[in-house]
Short mmCIF file of C-alpha atoms in Angstrom, two decimals:
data_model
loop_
_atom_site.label_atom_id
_atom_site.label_comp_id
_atom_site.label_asym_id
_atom_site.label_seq_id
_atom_site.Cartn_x
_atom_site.Cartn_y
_atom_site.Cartn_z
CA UNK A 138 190.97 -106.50 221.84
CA UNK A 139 190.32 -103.01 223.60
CA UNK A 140 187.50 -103.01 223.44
CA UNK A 141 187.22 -107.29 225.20
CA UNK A 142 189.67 -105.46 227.66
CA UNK A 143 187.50 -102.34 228.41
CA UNK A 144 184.20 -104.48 228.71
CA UNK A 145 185.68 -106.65 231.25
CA UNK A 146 186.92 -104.09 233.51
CA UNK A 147 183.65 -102.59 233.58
CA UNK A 148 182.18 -105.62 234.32
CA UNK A 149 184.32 -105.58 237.20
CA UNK A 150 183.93 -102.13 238.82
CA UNK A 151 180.12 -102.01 237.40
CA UNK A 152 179.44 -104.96 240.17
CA UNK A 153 180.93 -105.91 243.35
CA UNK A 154 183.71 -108.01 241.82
CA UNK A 155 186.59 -105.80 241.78
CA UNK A 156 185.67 -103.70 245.04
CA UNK A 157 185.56 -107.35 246.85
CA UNK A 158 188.73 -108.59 245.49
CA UNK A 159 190.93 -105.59 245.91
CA UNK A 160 188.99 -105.30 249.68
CA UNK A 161 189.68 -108.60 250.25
CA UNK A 162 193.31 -109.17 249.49
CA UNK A 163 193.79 -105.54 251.17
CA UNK A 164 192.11 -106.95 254.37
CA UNK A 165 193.74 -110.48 254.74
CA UNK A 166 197.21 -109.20 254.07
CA UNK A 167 196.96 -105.95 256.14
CA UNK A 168 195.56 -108.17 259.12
CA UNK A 169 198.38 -111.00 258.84
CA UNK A 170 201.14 -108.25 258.79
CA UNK A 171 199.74 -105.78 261.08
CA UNK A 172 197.29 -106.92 263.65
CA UNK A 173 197.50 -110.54 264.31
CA UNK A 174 200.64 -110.69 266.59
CA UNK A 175 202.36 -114.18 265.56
CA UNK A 176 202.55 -112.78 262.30
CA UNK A 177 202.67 -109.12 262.84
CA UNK A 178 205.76 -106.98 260.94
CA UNK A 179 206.11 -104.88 264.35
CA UNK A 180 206.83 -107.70 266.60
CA UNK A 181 209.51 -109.10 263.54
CA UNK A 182 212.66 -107.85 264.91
CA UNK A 183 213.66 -106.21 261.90
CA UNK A 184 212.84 -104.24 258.88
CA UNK A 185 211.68 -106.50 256.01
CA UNK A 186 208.66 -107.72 253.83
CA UNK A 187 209.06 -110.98 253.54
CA UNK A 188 206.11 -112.32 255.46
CA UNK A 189 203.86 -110.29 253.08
CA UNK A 190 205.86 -111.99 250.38
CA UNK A 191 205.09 -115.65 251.83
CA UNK A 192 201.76 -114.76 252.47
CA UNK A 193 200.43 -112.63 248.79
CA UNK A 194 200.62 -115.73 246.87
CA UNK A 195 198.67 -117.93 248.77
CA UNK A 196 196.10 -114.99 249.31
CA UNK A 197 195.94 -114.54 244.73
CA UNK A 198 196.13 -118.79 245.11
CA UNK A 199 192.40 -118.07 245.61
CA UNK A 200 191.56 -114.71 244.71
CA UNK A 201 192.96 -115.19 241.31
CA UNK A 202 190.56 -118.45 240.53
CA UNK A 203 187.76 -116.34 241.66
CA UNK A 204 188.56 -113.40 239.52
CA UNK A 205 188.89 -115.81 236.38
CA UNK A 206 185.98 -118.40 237.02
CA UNK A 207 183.46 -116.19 234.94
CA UNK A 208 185.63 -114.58 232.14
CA UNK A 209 184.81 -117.75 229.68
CA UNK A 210 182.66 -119.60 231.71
CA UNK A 211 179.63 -117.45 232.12
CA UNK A 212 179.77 -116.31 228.24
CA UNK A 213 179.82 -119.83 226.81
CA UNK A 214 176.79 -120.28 229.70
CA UNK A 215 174.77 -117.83 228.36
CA UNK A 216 175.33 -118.39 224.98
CA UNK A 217 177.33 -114.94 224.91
CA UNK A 218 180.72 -116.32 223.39
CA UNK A 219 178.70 -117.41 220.14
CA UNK A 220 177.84 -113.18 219.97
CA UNK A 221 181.51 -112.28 221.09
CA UNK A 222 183.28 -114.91 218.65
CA UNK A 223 180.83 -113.26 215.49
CA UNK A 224 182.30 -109.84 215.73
CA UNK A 225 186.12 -108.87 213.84
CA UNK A 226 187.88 -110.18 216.71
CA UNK A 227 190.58 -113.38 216.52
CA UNK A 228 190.21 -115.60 219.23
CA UNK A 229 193.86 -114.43 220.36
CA UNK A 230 191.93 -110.99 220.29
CA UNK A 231 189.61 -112.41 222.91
CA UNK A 232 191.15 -114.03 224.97
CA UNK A 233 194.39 -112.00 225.47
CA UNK A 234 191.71 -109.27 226.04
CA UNK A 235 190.45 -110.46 228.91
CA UNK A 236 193.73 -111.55 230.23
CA UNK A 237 195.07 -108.14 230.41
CA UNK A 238 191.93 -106.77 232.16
CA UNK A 239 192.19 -109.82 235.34
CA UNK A 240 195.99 -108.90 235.31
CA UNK A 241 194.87 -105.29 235.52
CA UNK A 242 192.18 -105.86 238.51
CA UNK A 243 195.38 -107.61 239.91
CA UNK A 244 197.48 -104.84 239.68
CA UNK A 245 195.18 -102.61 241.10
CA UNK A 246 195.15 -105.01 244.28
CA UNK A 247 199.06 -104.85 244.58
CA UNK A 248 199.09 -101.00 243.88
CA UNK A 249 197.78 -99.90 247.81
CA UNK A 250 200.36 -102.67 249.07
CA UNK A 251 203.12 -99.88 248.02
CA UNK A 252 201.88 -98.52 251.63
CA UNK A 253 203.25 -101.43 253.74
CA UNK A 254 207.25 -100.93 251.60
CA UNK A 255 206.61 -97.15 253.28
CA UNK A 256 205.77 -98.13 256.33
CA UNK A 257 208.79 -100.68 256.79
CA UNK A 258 211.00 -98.05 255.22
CA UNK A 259 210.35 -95.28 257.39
CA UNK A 260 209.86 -97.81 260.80
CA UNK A 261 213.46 -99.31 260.30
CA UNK A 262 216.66 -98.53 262.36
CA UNK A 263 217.84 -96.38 260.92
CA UNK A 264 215.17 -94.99 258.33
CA UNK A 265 215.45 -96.61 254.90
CA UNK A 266 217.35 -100.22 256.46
CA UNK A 267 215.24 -102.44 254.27
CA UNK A 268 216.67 -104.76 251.48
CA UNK A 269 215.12 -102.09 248.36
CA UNK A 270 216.46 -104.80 245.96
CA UNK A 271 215.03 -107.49 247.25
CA UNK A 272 211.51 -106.02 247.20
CA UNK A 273 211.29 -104.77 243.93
CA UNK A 274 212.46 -108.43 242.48
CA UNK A 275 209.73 -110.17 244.69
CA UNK A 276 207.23 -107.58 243.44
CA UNK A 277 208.28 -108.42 240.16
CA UNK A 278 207.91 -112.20 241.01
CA UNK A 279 204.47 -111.54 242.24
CA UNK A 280 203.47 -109.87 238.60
CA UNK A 281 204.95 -112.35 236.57
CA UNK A 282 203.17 -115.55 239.22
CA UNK A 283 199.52 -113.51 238.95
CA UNK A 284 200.02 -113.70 235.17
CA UNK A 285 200.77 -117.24 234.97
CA UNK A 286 198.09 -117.75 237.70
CA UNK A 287 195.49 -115.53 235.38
CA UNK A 288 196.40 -117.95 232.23
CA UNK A 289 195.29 -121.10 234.45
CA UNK A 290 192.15 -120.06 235.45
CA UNK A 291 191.23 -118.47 231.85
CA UNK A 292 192.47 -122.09 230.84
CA UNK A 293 190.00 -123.48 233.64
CA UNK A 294 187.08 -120.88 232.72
CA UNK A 295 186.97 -122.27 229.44
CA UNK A 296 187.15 -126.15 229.78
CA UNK A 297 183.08 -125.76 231.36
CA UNK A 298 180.64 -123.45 231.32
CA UNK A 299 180.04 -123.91 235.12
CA UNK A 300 181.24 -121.29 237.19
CA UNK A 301 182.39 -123.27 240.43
CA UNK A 302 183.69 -126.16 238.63
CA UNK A 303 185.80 -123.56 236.70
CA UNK A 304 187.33 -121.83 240.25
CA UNK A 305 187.63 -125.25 241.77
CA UNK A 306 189.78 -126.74 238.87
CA UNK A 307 191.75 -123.37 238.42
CA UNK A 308 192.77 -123.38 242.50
CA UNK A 309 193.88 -127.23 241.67
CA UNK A 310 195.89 -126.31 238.97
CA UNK A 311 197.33 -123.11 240.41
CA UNK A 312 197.69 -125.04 243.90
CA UNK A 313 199.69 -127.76 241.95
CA UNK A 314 201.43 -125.52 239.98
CA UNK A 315 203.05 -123.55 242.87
CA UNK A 316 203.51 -126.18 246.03
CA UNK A 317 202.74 -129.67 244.01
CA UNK A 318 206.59 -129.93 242.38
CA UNK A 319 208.01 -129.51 245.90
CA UNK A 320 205.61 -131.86 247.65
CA UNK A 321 206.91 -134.05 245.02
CA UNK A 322 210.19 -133.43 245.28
CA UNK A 323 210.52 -134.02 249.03
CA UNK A 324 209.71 -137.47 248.48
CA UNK A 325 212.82 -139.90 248.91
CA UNK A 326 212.06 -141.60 245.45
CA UNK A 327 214.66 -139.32 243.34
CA UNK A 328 218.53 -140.17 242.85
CA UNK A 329 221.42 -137.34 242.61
CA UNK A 330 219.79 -134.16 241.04
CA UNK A 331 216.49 -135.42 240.36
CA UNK A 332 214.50 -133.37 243.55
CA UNK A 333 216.11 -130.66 242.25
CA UNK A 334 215.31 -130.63 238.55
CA UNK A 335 211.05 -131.46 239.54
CA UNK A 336 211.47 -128.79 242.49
CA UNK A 337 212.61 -126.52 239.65
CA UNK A 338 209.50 -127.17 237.61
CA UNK A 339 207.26 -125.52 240.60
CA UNK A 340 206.64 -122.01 240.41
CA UNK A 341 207.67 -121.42 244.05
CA UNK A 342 211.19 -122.02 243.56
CA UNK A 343 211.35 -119.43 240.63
CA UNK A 344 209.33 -117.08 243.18
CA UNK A 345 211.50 -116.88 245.83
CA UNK A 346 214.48 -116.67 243.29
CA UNK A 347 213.55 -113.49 242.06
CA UNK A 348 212.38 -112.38 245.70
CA UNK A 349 216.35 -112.16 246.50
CA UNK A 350 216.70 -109.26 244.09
CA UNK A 351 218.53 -110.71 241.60
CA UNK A 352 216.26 -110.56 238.08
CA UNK A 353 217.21 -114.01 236.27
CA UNK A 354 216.25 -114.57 232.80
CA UNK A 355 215.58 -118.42 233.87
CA UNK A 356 212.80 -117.37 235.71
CA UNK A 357 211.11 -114.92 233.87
CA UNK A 358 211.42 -117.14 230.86
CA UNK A 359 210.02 -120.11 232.93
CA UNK A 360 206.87 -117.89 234.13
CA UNK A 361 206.41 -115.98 230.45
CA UNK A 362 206.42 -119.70 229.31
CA UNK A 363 204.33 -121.04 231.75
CA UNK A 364 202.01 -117.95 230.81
CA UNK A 365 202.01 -118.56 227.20
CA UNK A 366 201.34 -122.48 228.10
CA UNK A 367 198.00 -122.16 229.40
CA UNK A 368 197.04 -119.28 227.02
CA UNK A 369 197.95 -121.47 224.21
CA UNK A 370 195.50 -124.42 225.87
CA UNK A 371 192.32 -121.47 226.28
CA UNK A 372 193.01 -120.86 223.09
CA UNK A 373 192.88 -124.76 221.72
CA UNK A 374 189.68 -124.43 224.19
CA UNK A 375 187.68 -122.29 222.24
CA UNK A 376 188.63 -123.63 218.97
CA UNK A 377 186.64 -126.80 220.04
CA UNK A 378 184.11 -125.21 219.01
CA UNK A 379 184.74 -125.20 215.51
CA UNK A 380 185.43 -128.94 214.95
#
């Protein structure tokens, strides 16, 4: 599996993948929170993070697709998962290997974003008036959303073998996944609780509950669930193959 982990992130430093991800997400975020003046932390009123935390996972709603698209895709393309699948490795081996290396290149995007909790921190009145707890639980939420979000579109990357029918099913899925339940739940079709129990089915909801600071096992065992879901179904995926 190290060695399925270690190819991959090669394979996205040794090209312009990872550079453009990381740049990208970097770029959009830093211009939406510091430049563009409707949306702009400075002109906020007071110290907080939030709007980067509304705005980061519709920004990896895409990115993430697009980091995923070729991990199965392009192999069973070229004929390279026939190679890969030949060596001692499980399939578990395989794919959890290159799960670990997208939620790595993920990471590695979030990492520089450490820069805009500084910035807040030391900007606010007086120094250090930001809610600490509150950003540390939706940082948390945004690790444990990219790693569901990295199971759909392995899930996506290997139901074809093309590369843009893989992103465009993964952003569907992820898109669904994350706004669909509440779109659905807004409509005036449900009696007593029943918006509430499809709302809670959306990965949004579970999101922003772990944005207020407050680490609930509910959610992370809805998202570690939701995780092992579609890596379960990649899985199924490649065992085609054998039948």
């Amino acid at each position: 599996m190290l060695a399925v982990y270690r190819k991959e992130i090669n394979a996205f430093f040794a090209s312009l993948i990872g550079y453009v991800v990381i740049g990208v997400f970097l770029i959009v975020t830093g211009l939406f929170l510091f430049v563009f003046p409707e949306t702009s932390l400075l002109n906020y009123g007071y110290a907080t993070l939030g709007p980067f935390f509304t705005l980061a996972p519709n920004v990896l709603l895409f990115l993430i697709p697009a980091i995923c698209m070729r991990a199965l895709a392009e192999e069973r393309q070229t004929g390279a998962i026939e190679l890969l699948v030949t060596r001692p490795l499980t399939d578990w081996q395989i794919v959890l290997g290159k799960f670990l290396a997208c939620v790595t290149l993920v990471v590695i995007a979030l990492l520089p974003t450490v820069l805009y909790y500084y910035s807040v921190y030391q900007l606010g009145e007086p120094v250090g008036n930001i809610d600490t707890g509150g950003t540390i639980g939706s940082y948390i939420g945004l690790l444990f959303l990219s790693m569901a979000f990295v199971a759909i579109g392995l899930f996506a990357s290997a139901l074809t073998t093309n590369q843009v029918v893989s992103f465009l099913l993964a952003l569907a899925l992820c898109f669904w996944c994350y706004f669909g339940f509440d779109y659905l739940a807004s409509l005036p079709i449900f009696y007593g609780n029943g918006d509430r129990l499809i709302s809670s089915l959306g990965m949004q909801e579970h999101f922003q509950s772990l944005g207020r600071g407050l680490i609930d096992t509910r959610d992370v065992v809805y998202f570690l669930s939701v995780t092992a879901l579609f890596l379960l179904l990649t899985l199924l995926s490649l065992a085609r193959r054998k039948w």
